[in-house]
Amino acid sequence: MSTYLTILGFNSAIPTINSSPTSQLLEMEERSFLIDCGEGTQVQLRKAKARFSKINHIFISHLHGDHCFGLPGLIASFRLLGRENPLHVYGPKGIKKMLETIFTITETHRGFEVVYHELDKDYSEKIYEDNRVEVYTIPLDHRIYCNGYLFKEKPKDRHINMAEVSKYSEIESCDYHYLKAGKDFVLSDGYVLKNEILTTDPLAPVSYAFCSDTRYLESVVPIIKDVTVLYHESTFLHDLKEMADYTGHSTALEAATIAKKANVGKLILGHFSNRYGDLTVFTDEARTVFPNTYLPKALDCVKI
C-alpha cells in the first residue's frame, strides 16, 4: 500500500482564486490523516474525491486562522453526513475551548464524540501510534505555540517467497506469520531453513514531515533526519529574511538548508506570501542549496 499526500491548500493567510490556505491529506497505511484545516478545506476535500468517513485524526499545527478556520465547518458537515465514529483532534492547548465555544454559540449538535488531544510540550513527543503508523510532534518557532508533525510507517512484514515455500510440505499457511516476522523454519529432521530463503525483503517504510509556520530552526533537523518527504514553509525569499524573522516565518533558502542538513529525500515548499506572483522564484532560490525541491499544486497528489 503506497503513501500519498494530497495538497489541499498551500497559500499563506488570504485565500486566492487559485489557492487555499494550508491543508493536506496524508493517506498512509490505509489511514487518512488531515493536516491543518484552513478556510475552504472541505471544498478541496470534495474536489479531491476524499472519503470524509475515513478521516478519523486531524492534526492542527497552531491556532492562526489560516490553519484552523475550516475546522468548525468540517466537523459540522461530518454530523450532517451521519458520522458516528469518534473524531480525534490534535492541536495546541486552547483548541477545545475554541471549537466548543463555536459549537455552543451556533447550537451545532454533533452526534459523535470529538476527542481532543491538546499539546503544550516544547519537545518532540509521540502523540499517536497503532500497529502500522507513528506520529510525533515537531516543535517549531512561530509567533504563537506551533508544532509540525512527523508521520512514520512502521517496518513492514517480510513477503513470503511462495516458489521456495512450496518446496517444503511441512510449511503450512499457519506458519506464514512467523516467516513474515523474520523467523527461520526448522524442519522435522532438525534442518534450519533460513528466513532469507523463504521470504523477500519488504518495501522500506516511508516517512513524511510537515513543518508549518516557523522561523529557521535547526533543532528540527535531528527529528526529521532522513525523512522521505519534507514539507517546509517558505513564506518569503531570502532578501526578506528580516521580515521572515519578525513575522515568525522562513525563507526558501532556509527551508532548503534544513532539508539539506536533515538529508531528506524531497522538499516541498509552501505558505507563500501573496506578494509573489510567480512562485518559481521559490524553487529557483531553494534549488541552489537543495536541488530536489518542488512547488505544490492545488489538489496535487504526491506519492511518498
Short mmCIF file of C-alpha atoms in Angstrom, two decimals:
data_model
loop_
_atom_site.label_atom_id
_atom_site.label_comp_id
_atom_site.label_asym_id
_atom_site.label_seq_id
_atom_site.Cartn_x
_atom_site.Cartn_y
_atom_site.Cartn_z
CA MET A 1 0.00 0.00 0.00
CA SER A 2 1.60 3.27 -1.16
CA THR A 3 1.52 6.52 0.78
CA TYR A 4 0.08 9.61 -0.89
CA LEU A 5 -0.04 13.29 0.06
CA THR A 6 -2.80 15.45 -1.40
CA ILE A 7 -2.09 19.18 -1.28
CA LEU A 8 -5.46 20.76 -0.48
CA GLY A 9 -4.12 24.25 0.19
CA PHE A 10 -0.70 25.87 0.36
CA ASN A 11 -1.30 29.62 0.50
CA SER A 12 -0.47 31.89 3.41
CA ALA A 13 -3.16 33.89 5.24
CA ILE A 14 -5.53 35.02 2.46
CA PRO A 15 -7.17 32.60 0.02
CA THR A 16 -6.88 33.37 -3.69
CA ILE A 17 -8.88 32.12 -6.67
CA ASN A 18 -6.11 29.61 -7.37
CA SER A 19 -5.03 28.54 -3.90
CA SER A 20 -6.43 27.90 -0.44
CA PRO A 21 -4.79 28.26 2.98
CA THR A 22 -2.81 25.38 4.39
CA SER A 23 -4.33 21.92 4.46
CA GLN A 24 -3.11 18.48 3.46
CA LEU A 25 -4.48 14.94 3.36
CA LEU A 26 -1.97 12.19 4.07
CA GLU A 27 -3.04 8.65 3.19
CA MET A 28 -0.62 6.26 4.89
CA GLU A 29 -1.15 2.54 5.53
CA GLU A 30 -4.89 2.84 4.78
CA ARG A 31 -5.25 5.69 7.30
CA SER A 32 -6.38 9.17 6.26
CA PHE A 33 -4.76 11.97 8.28
CA LEU A 34 -5.85 15.57 7.78
CA ILE A 35 -3.07 18.08 8.49
CA ASP A 36 -4.22 21.64 9.19
CA CYS A 37 -7.63 22.84 8.09
CA GLY A 38 -7.63 26.32 6.63
CA GLU A 39 -10.70 28.01 5.20
CA GLY A 40 -12.26 26.03 2.33
CA THR A 41 -10.69 22.70 3.25
CA GLN A 42 -13.87 20.67 2.96
CA VAL A 43 -14.49 22.05 -0.55
CA GLN A 44 -10.97 20.96 -1.50
CA LEU A 45 -11.62 17.54 0.02
CA ARG A 46 -14.68 17.27 -2.20
CA LYS A 47 -12.66 18.19 -5.27
CA ALA A 48 -10.06 15.59 -4.31
CA LYS A 49 -12.85 12.99 -4.01
CA ALA A 50 -11.68 12.18 -0.48
CA ARG A 51 -13.82 9.96 1.71
CA PHE A 52 -14.87 12.08 4.70
CA SER A 53 -15.71 8.96 6.71
CA LYS A 54 -12.09 7.79 6.60
CA ILE A 55 -10.78 10.94 8.32
CA ASN A 56 -10.56 10.00 12.00
CA HIS A 57 -7.49 12.04 13.01
CA ILE A 58 -6.94 15.76 12.37
CA PHE A 59 -3.65 17.47 13.25
CA ILE A 60 -3.64 21.26 13.68
CA SER A 61 -0.24 22.97 13.83
CA HIS A 62 -1.34 26.21 15.51
CA LEU A 63 -4.35 28.42 16.09
CA HIS A 64 -3.82 31.11 13.48
CA GLY A 65 -6.95 31.25 11.34
CA ASP A 66 -5.40 30.21 8.03
CA HIS A 67 -4.60 26.85 9.63
CA CYS A 68 -7.80 26.12 11.56
CA PHE A 69 -10.76 28.25 10.43
CA GLY A 70 -12.03 25.43 8.23
CA LEU A 71 -12.29 23.01 11.13
CA PRO A 72 -15.66 24.03 12.68
CA GLY A 73 -17.39 23.80 9.32
CA LEU A 74 -15.84 20.44 8.53
CA ILE A 75 -16.92 18.98 11.87
CA ALA A 76 -20.43 20.33 11.33
CA SER A 77 -20.51 18.65 7.93
CA PHE A 78 -19.44 15.36 9.49
CA ARG A 79 -22.64 15.48 11.56
CA LEU A 80 -24.82 16.21 8.52
CA LEU A 81 -23.20 13.25 6.76
CA GLY A 82 -24.29 10.98 9.61
CA ARG A 83 -20.95 10.40 11.26
CA GLU A 84 -20.98 8.21 14.37
CA ASN A 85 -17.33 7.32 14.88
CA PRO A 86 -15.19 9.41 17.28
CA LEU A 87 -13.04 12.14 15.74
CA HIS A 88 -9.59 12.76 17.23
CA VAL A 89 -8.33 16.35 17.04
CA TYR A 90 -4.70 17.13 17.91
CA GLY A 91 -3.63 20.73 18.40
CA PRO A 92 -2.37 23.40 20.78
CA LYS A 93 -3.92 23.90 24.17
CA GLY A 94 -6.98 26.06 23.60
CA ILE A 95 -8.31 24.24 20.56
CA LYS A 96 -11.02 22.55 22.62
CA LYS A 97 -12.23 25.85 24.06
CA MET A 98 -12.23 27.44 20.61
CA LEU A 99 -14.27 24.71 18.95
CA GLU A 100 -16.65 24.03 21.83
CA THR A 101 -17.41 27.76 22.13
CA ILE A 102 -18.31 27.89 18.44
CA PHE A 103 -20.45 24.77 18.70
CA THR A 104 -22.25 26.12 21.78
CA ILE A 105 -22.99 29.57 20.35
CA THR A 106 -24.11 28.18 17.00
CA GLU A 107 -26.02 25.31 18.60
CA THR A 108 -24.13 22.80 16.50
CA HIS A 109 -25.08 19.32 17.68
CA ARG A 110 -22.64 16.65 16.63
CA GLY A 111 -23.98 13.21 17.46
CA PHE A 112 -20.44 11.83 17.68
CA GLU A 113 -17.57 12.30 20.10
CA VAL A 114 -14.73 14.73 19.44
CA VAL A 115 -11.67 13.58 21.37
CA TYR A 116 -9.27 16.45 21.98
CA HIS A 117 -5.52 15.91 22.34
CA GLU A 118 -4.22 19.29 23.48
CA LEU A 119 -0.48 19.86 23.11
CA ASP A 120 1.77 22.14 25.12
CA LYS A 121 5.21 20.49 25.20
CA ASP A 122 8.34 22.21 23.91
CA TYR A 123 9.95 18.89 22.91
CA SER A 124 9.08 16.23 20.38
CA GLU A 125 6.66 13.61 21.66
CA LYS A 126 4.81 10.63 20.24
CA ILE A 127 1.12 11.53 20.08
CA TYR A 128 -0.32 8.68 18.01
CA GLU A 129 0.57 5.04 17.43
CA ASP A 130 -1.09 1.95 16.04
CA ASN A 131 0.32 -1.26 14.59
CA ARG A 132 1.39 0.46 11.36
CA VAL A 133 2.00 4.17 11.96
CA GLU A 134 3.58 6.52 14.50
CA VAL A 135 3.11 10.29 14.71
CA TYR A 136 5.43 12.70 16.55
CA THR A 137 5.29 16.43 17.14
CA ILE A 138 7.97 18.73 15.73
CA PRO A 139 8.28 21.81 17.99
CA LEU A 140 8.53 24.97 15.88
CA ASP A 141 9.27 28.66 16.48
CA HIS A 142 6.37 30.87 15.42
CA ARG A 143 4.63 33.88 16.98
CA ILE A 144 2.34 31.53 18.92
CA TYR A 145 2.75 27.94 20.06
CA CYS A 146 3.17 25.76 16.98
CA ASN A 147 4.04 22.16 16.10
CA GLY A 148 4.87 20.37 12.92
CA TYR A 149 4.15 16.66 12.64
CA LEU A 150 6.25 13.64 11.69
CA PHE A 151 4.42 10.61 10.28
CA LYS A 152 6.36 7.33 10.14
CA GLU A 153 5.40 3.94 8.78
CA LYS A 154 6.50 1.08 10.99
CA PRO A 155 8.72 -1.62 9.41
CA LYS A 156 6.63 -3.87 7.21
CA ASP A 157 6.38 -7.66 7.32
CA ARG A 158 8.58 -9.69 5.01
CA HIS A 159 7.00 -11.21 1.89
CA ILE A 160 6.55 -14.96 1.52
CA ASN A 161 8.60 -16.43 -1.34
CA MET A 162 5.99 -18.96 -2.48
CA ALA A 163 8.33 -20.50 -5.04
CA GLU A 164 10.61 -21.62 -2.19
CA VAL A 165 7.99 -22.28 0.48
CA SER A 166 6.03 -24.63 -1.80
CA LYS A 167 9.06 -26.95 -1.93
CA TYR A 168 8.51 -27.93 1.72
CA SER A 169 5.29 -29.71 2.64
CA GLU A 170 6.00 -29.17 6.34
CA ILE A 171 5.49 -25.42 5.97
CA GLU A 172 1.79 -24.70 6.37
CA SER A 173 -0.13 -21.46 5.98
CA CYS A 174 -0.30 -21.12 9.78
CA ASP A 175 3.50 -20.75 9.75
CA TYR A 176 3.47 -17.74 7.44
CA HIS A 177 3.01 -15.31 10.33
CA TYR A 178 6.36 -16.35 11.82
CA LEU A 179 8.10 -16.27 8.45
CA LYS A 180 6.80 -12.75 7.79
CA ALA A 181 8.17 -11.73 11.20
CA GLY A 182 11.65 -12.85 10.07
CA LYS A 183 11.92 -16.21 11.87
CA ASP A 184 13.69 -19.25 10.43
CA PHE A 185 11.83 -22.56 9.94
CA VAL A 186 13.09 -25.80 11.49
CA LEU A 187 12.21 -28.99 9.60
CA SER A 188 11.32 -32.19 11.46
CA ASP A 189 14.84 -33.56 10.86
CA GLY A 190 16.33 -30.50 12.55
CA TYR A 191 17.49 -28.77 9.39
CA VAL A 192 17.10 -24.99 9.62
CA LEU A 193 15.70 -23.14 6.64
CA LYS A 194 16.98 -19.58 6.76
CA ASN A 195 14.33 -16.90 6.60
CA GLU A 196 16.07 -15.01 3.79
CA ILE A 197 15.49 -18.05 1.56
CA LEU A 198 11.80 -18.36 2.37
CA THR A 199 10.96 -14.65 2.24
CA THR A 200 11.91 -11.49 0.39
CA ASP A 201 12.57 -8.03 1.74
CA PRO A 202 9.55 -5.78 2.32
CA LEU A 203 9.30 -2.28 0.95
CA ALA A 204 11.22 0.16 3.09
CA PRO A 205 8.96 2.21 5.41
CA VAL A 206 8.44 5.81 4.36
CA SER A 207 8.09 8.97 6.44
CA TYR A 208 6.65 12.44 5.99
CA ALA A 209 7.48 15.60 7.94
CA PHE A 210 5.19 18.63 7.94
CA CYS A 211 6.88 21.81 9.17
CA SER A 212 4.29 24.55 9.38
CA ASP A 213 4.89 28.20 10.21
CA THR A 214 8.30 28.66 11.80
CA ARG A 215 11.43 30.71 11.86
CA TYR A 216 14.61 28.96 10.75
CA LEU A 217 15.11 26.31 13.43
CA GLU A 218 17.99 23.82 13.32
CA SER A 219 16.60 21.84 16.27
CA VAL A 220 14.13 20.21 13.87
CA VAL A 221 16.99 18.58 11.93
CA PRO A 222 17.55 15.54 14.20
CA ILE A 223 13.79 14.97 14.46
CA ILE A 224 13.24 14.85 10.69
CA LYS A 225 16.58 13.25 9.78
CA ASP A 226 16.37 11.16 6.58
CA VAL A 227 12.60 11.55 6.08
CA THR A 228 11.31 10.55 2.66
CA VAL A 229 9.49 13.85 2.03
CA LEU A 230 9.59 17.16 3.91
CA TYR A 231 7.09 19.97 3.59
CA HIS A 232 8.59 23.20 4.95
CA GLU A 233 7.04 26.64 4.87
CA SER A 234 8.85 29.29 2.84
CA THR A 235 6.78 32.44 3.11
CA PHE A 236 9.48 34.77 1.76
CA LEU A 237 12.58 34.85 -0.38
CA HIS A 238 15.85 35.37 1.44
CA ASP A 239 16.13 39.07 0.62
CA LEU A 240 13.26 39.49 3.10
CA LYS A 241 14.87 37.41 5.84
CA GLU A 242 14.45 40.25 8.34
CA MET A 243 10.72 40.27 7.71
CA ALA A 244 10.63 36.48 7.93
CA ASP A 245 12.27 36.59 11.35
CA TYR A 246 9.95 39.35 12.54
CA THR A 247 6.78 37.53 11.46
CA GLY A 248 7.93 34.07 12.54
CA HIS A 249 8.49 32.56 9.11
CA SER A 250 11.20 31.04 6.94
CA THR A 251 12.68 31.83 3.55
CA ALA A 252 13.00 29.39 0.67
CA LEU A 253 16.76 29.33 1.19
CA GLU A 254 16.31 28.48 4.87
CA ALA A 255 13.84 25.68 4.08
CA ALA A 256 16.32 24.23 1.63
CA THR A 257 19.10 24.47 4.21
CA ILE A 258 17.02 22.48 6.70
CA ALA A 259 16.30 19.87 4.00
CA LYS A 260 19.99 19.55 3.19
CA LYS A 261 21.10 19.31 6.82
CA ALA A 262 18.42 16.67 7.52
CA ASN A 263 19.30 14.69 4.38
CA VAL A 264 15.65 14.41 3.35
CA GLY A 265 14.63 12.76 0.11
CA LYS A 266 12.43 15.52 -1.29
CA LEU A 267 11.42 19.03 -0.25
CA ILE A 268 8.03 20.62 -0.94
CA LEU A 269 7.75 24.34 -0.29
CA GLY A 270 4.59 26.22 0.70
CA HIS A 271 2.82 29.04 2.60
CA PHE A 272 3.89 31.66 0.10
CA SER A 273 3.27 35.35 0.70
CA ASN A 274 0.73 36.87 -1.68
CA ARG A 275 3.33 39.47 -2.68
CA TYR A 276 4.78 36.92 -5.12
CA GLY A 277 3.00 36.36 -8.44
CA ASP A 278 5.47 33.90 -9.97
CA LEU A 279 6.14 31.13 -7.46
CA THR A 280 9.02 29.62 -9.45
CA VAL A 281 11.27 32.17 -7.75
CA PHE A 282 10.99 29.99 -4.63
CA THR A 283 12.34 26.87 -6.29
CA ASP A 284 14.97 28.94 -8.07
CA GLU A 285 16.27 30.08 -4.69
CA ALA A 286 15.89 26.77 -2.84
CA ARG A 287 17.49 24.61 -5.53
CA THR A 288 20.78 26.47 -5.15
CA VAL A 289 21.05 24.62 -1.83
CA PHE A 290 18.76 21.59 -2.24
CA PRO A 291 18.11 20.61 -5.88
CA ASN A 292 15.29 18.14 -5.17
CA THR A 293 12.84 20.92 -4.28
CA TYR A 294 9.32 21.25 -5.66
CA LEU A 295 6.38 23.63 -5.67
CA PRO A 296 2.97 22.37 -4.59
CA LYS A 297 -0.04 22.46 -6.87
CA ALA A 298 -3.63 22.63 -5.70
CA LEU A 299 -5.04 19.08 -5.40
CA ASP A 300 -1.68 17.65 -6.41
CA CYS A 301 -1.34 14.03 -5.23
CA VAL A 302 2.27 13.24 -4.36
CA LYS A 303 3.48 9.67 -3.90
CA ILE A 304 5.77 9.41 -0.88
#
